[in-house]
Structure formats: structure tokens, C-alpha cells
Short mmCIF file of C-alpha atoms in Angstrom, two decimals:
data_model
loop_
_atom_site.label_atom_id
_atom_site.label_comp_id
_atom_site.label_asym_id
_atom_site.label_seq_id
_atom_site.Cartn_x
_atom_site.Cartn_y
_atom_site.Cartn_z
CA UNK P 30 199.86 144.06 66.70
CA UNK P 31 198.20 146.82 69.24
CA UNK P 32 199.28 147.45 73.04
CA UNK P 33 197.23 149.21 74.62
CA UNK P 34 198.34 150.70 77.90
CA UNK P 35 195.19 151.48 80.17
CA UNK P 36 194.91 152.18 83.53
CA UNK P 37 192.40 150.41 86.04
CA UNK P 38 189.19 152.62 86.66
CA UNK P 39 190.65 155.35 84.46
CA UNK P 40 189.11 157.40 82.35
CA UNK P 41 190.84 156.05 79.54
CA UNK P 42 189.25 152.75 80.35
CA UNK P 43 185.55 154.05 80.33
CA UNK P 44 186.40 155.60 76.86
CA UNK P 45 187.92 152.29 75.39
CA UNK P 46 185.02 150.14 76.54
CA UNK P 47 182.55 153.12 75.01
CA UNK P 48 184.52 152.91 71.62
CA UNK P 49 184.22 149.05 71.74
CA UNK P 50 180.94 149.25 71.76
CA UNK P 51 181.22 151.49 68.37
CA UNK P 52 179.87 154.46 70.16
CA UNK P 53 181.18 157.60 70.48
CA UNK P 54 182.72 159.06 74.04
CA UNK P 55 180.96 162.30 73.58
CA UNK P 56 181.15 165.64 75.67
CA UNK P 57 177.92 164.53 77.42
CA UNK P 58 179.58 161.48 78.32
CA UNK P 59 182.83 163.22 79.94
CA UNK P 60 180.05 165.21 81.95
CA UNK P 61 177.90 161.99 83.38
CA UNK P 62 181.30 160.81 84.39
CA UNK P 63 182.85 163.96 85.74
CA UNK P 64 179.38 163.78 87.79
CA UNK P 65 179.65 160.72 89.03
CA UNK P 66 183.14 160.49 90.03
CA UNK P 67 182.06 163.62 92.15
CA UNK P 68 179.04 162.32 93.55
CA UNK P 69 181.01 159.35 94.78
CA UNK P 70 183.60 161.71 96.56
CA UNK P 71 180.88 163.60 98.44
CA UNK P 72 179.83 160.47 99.36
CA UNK P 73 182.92 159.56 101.36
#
């Protein structure tokens, strides 16, 4: 049995549903999100 303790519209989340997928959560991928999470507080 697994628990997995993830928090809502974490990163953590983002990677789980990446590894889900089989895919890797790669460097690039930390970037893209690191740029949109700031995109979306300039936006504020």
C-alpha cells in the first residue's frame, strides 16, 4: 500500500501527474513552470 501526501496546485502535484504519464519531470520542465507561475503573478 502507497500514501501519497500531495498538496493542491503544488509542485509536487505537477511532477506526480508528469511521472504518471511515464515521462520524466525534467529541468526544462521545472523552468516552463517556474515561468508560468511568474507570469501569472505579474499578472495580478
Amino acid at each position: 500500500m502507497y500514501y501519497y501526501l500531495i498538496t493542491e496546485n503544488s509542485i509536487e502535484e505537477k511532477i506526480f501527474e508528469t511521472l504518471k504519464q511515464r515521462k520524466d519531470y525534467t529541468d526544462e520542465l521545472f523552468r516552463k513552470q517556474e515561468s508560468e507561475k511568474n507570469n501569472e503573478s505579474v499578472s495580478k
